[in-house]
mmCIF file of C-alpha atoms in Angstrom:
data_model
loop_
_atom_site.group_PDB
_atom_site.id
_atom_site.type_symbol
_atom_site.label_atom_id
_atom_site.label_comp_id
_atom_site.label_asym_id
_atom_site.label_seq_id
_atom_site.Cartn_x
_atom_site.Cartn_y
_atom_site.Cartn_z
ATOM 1 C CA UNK A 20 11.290 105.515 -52.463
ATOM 2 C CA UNK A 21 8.765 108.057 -51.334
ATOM 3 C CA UNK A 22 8.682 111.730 -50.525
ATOM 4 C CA UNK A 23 9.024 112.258 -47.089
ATOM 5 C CA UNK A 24 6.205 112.920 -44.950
ATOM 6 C CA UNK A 25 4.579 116.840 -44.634
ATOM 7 C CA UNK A 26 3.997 118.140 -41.762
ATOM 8 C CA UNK A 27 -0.353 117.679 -42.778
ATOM 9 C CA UNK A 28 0.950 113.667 -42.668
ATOM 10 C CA UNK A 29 2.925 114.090 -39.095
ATOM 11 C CA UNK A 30 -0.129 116.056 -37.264
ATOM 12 C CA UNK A 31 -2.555 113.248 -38.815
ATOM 13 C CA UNK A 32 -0.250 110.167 -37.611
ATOM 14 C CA UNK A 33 0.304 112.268 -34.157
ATOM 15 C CA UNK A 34 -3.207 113.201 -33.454
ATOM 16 C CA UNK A 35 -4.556 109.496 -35.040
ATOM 17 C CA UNK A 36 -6.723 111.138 -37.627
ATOM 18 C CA UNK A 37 -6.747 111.378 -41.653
ATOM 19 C CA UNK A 38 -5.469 114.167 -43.212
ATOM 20 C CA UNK A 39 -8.609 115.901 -44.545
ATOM 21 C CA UNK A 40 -9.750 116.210 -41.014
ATOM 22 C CA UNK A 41 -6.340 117.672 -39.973
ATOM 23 C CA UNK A 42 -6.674 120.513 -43.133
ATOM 24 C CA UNK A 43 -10.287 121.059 -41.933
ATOM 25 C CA UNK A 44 -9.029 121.669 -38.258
ATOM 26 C CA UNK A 45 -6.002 124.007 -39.734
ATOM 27 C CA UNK A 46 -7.976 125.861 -41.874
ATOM 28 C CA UNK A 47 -10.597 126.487 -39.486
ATOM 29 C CA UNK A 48 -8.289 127.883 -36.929
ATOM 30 C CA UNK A 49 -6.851 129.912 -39.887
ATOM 31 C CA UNK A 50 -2.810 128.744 -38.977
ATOM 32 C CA UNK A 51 -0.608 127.969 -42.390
ATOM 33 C CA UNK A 52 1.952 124.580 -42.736
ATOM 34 C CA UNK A 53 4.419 127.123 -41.785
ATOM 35 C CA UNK A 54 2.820 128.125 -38.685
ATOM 36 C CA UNK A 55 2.747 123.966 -37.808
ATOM 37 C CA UNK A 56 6.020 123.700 -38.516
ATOM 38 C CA UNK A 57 7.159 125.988 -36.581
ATOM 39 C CA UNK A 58 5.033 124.518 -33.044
ATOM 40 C CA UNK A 59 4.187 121.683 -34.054
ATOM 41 C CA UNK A 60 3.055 120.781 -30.559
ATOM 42 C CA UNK A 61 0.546 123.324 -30.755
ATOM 43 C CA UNK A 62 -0.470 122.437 -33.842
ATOM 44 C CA UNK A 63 -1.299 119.122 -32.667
ATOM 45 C CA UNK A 64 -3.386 120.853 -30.094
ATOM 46 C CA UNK A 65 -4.950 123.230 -32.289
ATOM 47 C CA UNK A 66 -5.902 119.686 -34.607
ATOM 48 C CA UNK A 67 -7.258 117.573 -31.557
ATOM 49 C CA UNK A 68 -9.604 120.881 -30.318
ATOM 50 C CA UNK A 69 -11.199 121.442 -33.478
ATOM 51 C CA UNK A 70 -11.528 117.762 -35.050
ATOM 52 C CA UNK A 71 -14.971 117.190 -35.436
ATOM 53 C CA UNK A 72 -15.880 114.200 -32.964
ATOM 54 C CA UNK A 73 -19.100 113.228 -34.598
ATOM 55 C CA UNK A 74 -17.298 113.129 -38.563
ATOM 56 C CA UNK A 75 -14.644 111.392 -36.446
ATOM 57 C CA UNK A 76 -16.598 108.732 -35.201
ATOM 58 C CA UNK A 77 -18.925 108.334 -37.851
ATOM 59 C CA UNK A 78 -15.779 107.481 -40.220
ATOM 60 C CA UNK A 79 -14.762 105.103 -37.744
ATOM 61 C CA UNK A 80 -18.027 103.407 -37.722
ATOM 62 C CA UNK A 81 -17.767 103.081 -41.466
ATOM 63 C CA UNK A 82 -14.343 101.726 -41.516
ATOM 64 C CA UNK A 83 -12.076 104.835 -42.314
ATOM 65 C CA UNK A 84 -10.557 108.026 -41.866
ATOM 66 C CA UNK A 85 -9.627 108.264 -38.063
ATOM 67 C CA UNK A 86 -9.265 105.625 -35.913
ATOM 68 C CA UNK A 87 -10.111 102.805 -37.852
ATOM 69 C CA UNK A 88 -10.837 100.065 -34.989
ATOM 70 C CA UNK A 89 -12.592 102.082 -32.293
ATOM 71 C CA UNK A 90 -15.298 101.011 -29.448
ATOM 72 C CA UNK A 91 -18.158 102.249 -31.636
ATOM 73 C CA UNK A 92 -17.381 100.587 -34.856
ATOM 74 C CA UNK A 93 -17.401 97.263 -32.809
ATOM 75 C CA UNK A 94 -20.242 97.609 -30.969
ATOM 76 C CA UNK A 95 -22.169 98.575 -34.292
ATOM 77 C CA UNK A 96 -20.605 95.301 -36.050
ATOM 78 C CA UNK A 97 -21.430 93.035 -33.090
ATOM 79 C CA UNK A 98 -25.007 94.376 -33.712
ATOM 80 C CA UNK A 99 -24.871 93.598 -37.213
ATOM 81 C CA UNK A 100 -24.291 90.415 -35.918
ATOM 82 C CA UNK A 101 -26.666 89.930 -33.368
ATOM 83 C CA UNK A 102 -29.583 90.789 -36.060
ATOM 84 C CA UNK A 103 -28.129 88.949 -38.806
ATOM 85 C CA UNK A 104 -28.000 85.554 -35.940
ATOM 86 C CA UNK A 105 -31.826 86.280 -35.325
ATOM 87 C CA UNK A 106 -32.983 86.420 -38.676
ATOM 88 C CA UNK A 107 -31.298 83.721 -39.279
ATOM 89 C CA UNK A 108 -33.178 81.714 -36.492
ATOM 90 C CA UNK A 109 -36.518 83.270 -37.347
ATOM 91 C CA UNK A 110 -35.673 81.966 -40.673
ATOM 92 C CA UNK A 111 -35.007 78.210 -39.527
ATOM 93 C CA UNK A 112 -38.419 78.141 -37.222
ATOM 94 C CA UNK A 113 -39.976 79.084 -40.220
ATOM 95 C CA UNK A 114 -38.943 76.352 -42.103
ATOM 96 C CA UNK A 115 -39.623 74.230 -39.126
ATOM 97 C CA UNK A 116 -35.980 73.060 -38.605
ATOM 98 C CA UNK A 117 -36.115 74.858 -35.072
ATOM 99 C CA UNK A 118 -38.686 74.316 -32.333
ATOM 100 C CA UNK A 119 -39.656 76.394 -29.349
ATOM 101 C CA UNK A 120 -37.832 74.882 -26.084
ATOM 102 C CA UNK A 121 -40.772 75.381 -24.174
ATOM 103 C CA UNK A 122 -43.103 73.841 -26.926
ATOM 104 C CA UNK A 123 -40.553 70.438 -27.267
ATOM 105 C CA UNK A 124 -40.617 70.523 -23.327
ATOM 106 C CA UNK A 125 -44.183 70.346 -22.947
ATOM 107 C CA UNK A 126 -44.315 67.284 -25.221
ATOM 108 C CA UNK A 127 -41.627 66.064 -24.002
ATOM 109 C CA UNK A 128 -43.648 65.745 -20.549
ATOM 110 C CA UNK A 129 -47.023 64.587 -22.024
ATOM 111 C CA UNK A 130 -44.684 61.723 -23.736
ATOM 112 C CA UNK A 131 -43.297 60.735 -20.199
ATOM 113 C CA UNK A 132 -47.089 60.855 -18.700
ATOM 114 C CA UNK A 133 -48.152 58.446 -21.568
ATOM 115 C CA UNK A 134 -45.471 56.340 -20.607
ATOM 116 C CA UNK A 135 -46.066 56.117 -17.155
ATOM 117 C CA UNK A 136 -49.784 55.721 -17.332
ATOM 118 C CA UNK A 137 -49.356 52.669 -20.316
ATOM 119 C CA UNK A 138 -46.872 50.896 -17.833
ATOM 120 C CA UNK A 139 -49.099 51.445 -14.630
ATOM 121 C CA UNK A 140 -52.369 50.067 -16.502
ATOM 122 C CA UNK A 141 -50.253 46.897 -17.247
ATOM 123 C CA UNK A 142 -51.453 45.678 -13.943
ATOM 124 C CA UNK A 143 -55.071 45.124 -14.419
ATOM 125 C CA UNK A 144 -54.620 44.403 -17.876
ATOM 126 C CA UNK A 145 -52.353 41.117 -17.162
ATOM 127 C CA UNK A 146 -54.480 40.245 -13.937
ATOM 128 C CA UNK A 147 -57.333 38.501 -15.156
ATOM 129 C CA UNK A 148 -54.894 36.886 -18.138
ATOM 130 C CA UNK A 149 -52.744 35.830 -14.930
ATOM 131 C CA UNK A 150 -54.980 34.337 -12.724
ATOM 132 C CA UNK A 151 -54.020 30.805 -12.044
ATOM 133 C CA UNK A 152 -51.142 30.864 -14.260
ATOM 134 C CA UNK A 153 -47.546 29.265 -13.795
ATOM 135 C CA UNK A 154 -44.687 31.545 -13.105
ATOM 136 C CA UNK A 155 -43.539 30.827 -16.505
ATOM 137 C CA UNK A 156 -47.058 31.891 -17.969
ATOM 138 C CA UNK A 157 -47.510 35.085 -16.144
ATOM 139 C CA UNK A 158 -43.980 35.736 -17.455
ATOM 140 C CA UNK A 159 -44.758 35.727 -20.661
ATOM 141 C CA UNK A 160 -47.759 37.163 -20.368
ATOM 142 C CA UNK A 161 -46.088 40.211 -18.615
ATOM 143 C CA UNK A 162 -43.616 40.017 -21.733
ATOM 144 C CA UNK A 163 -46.174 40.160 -24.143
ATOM 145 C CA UNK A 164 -48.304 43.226 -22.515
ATOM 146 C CA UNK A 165 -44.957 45.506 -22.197
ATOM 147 C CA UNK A 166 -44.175 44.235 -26.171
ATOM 148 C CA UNK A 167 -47.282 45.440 -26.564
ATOM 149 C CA UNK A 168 -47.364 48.858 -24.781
ATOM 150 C CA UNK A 169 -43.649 49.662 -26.190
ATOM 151 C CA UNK A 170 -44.802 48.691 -29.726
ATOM 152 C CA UNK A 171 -47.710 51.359 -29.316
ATOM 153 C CA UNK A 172 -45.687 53.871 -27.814
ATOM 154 C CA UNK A 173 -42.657 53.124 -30.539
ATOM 155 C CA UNK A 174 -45.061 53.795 -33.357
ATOM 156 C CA UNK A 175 -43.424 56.646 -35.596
ATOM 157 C CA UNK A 176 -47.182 57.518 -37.708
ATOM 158 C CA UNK A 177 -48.797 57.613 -34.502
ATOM 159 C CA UNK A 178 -46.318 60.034 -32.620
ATOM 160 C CA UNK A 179 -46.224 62.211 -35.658
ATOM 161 C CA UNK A 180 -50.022 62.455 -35.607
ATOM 162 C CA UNK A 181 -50.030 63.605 -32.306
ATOM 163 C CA UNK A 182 -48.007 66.530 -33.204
ATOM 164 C CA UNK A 183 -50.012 67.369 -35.895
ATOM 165 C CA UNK A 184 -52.864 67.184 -34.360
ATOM 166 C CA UNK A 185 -50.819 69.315 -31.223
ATOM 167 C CA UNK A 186 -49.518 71.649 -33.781
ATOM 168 C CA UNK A 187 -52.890 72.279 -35.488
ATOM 169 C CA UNK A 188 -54.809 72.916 -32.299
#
């Protein structure tokens, strides 16, 4: 079992600081244990007045003496965070496991255009093959050119060249 609490304990718990802060406070304002003990309200006064606010929160920030969860020590953490997150992501780009949106985008587009412009050249590339075909021959004909087109487009050496080539540039 311990001693019970002095009356440097009480003001601390009452005034939600440590107790080196509160002996600080007392002994600047030059009033004895007794002199607590006696008005203890104005003690607690006395304590709260002449607390240092910048020690205070600056112990806060660092995780103790007063107030060990305050506004300040939060925000400070959550911007611990927030630069920890970004090197982190500076660190992935840099190893090339993250892309810019707007860079992936842009491909993205040209890839789309490519399509577009292999399928609408199909056309005049199946016309003159065409001409006086059967249905069944112009079918497979058709077949044969979009095969074609999709087999270019599909090829893996040739799409990473381009972004070489894209990245280098």
């Amino acid at each position: 079992m311990g001693r019970p609490p002095g009356i440097i304990r009480k003001i601390a718990e009452e005034a939600g600081l440590d107790q080196a802060t509160v002996r600080r406070a007392l002994a600047a304002s030059d009033m004895s244990e007794q002199d607590c003990e006696a008005d203890f309200t104005k003690a607690v006064e006395i304590v709260m007045t002449l607390a240092d606010s910048d020690k205070v929160i600056g112990h806060a920030a660092n995780g103790r003496g007063e107030g060990h969860s305050s506004a300040y020590a939060e925000a400070k953490a959550q911007a611990e965070l927030h630069r920890a997150r970004r090197l982190e992501l500076m660190n992935l780009k840099a190893e090339g496991k993250l892309v810019d949106r707007a860079e992936a985008t842009e491909i993205g587009v040209r890839i789309f255009a490519e399509i577009r412009t292999a399928f609408l050249a199909l056309g005049r590339r199946v016309a003159d093959k065409a001409a006086g075909q059967t249905a069944r021959e112009v079918t497979r004909i058709i077949d044969s050119e979009v095969r074609d087109v999709l087999t270019t487009l599909a090829d893996e050496a040739r799409f990473i060249r381009a972004l070489d080539d894209e990245a280098l540039s």
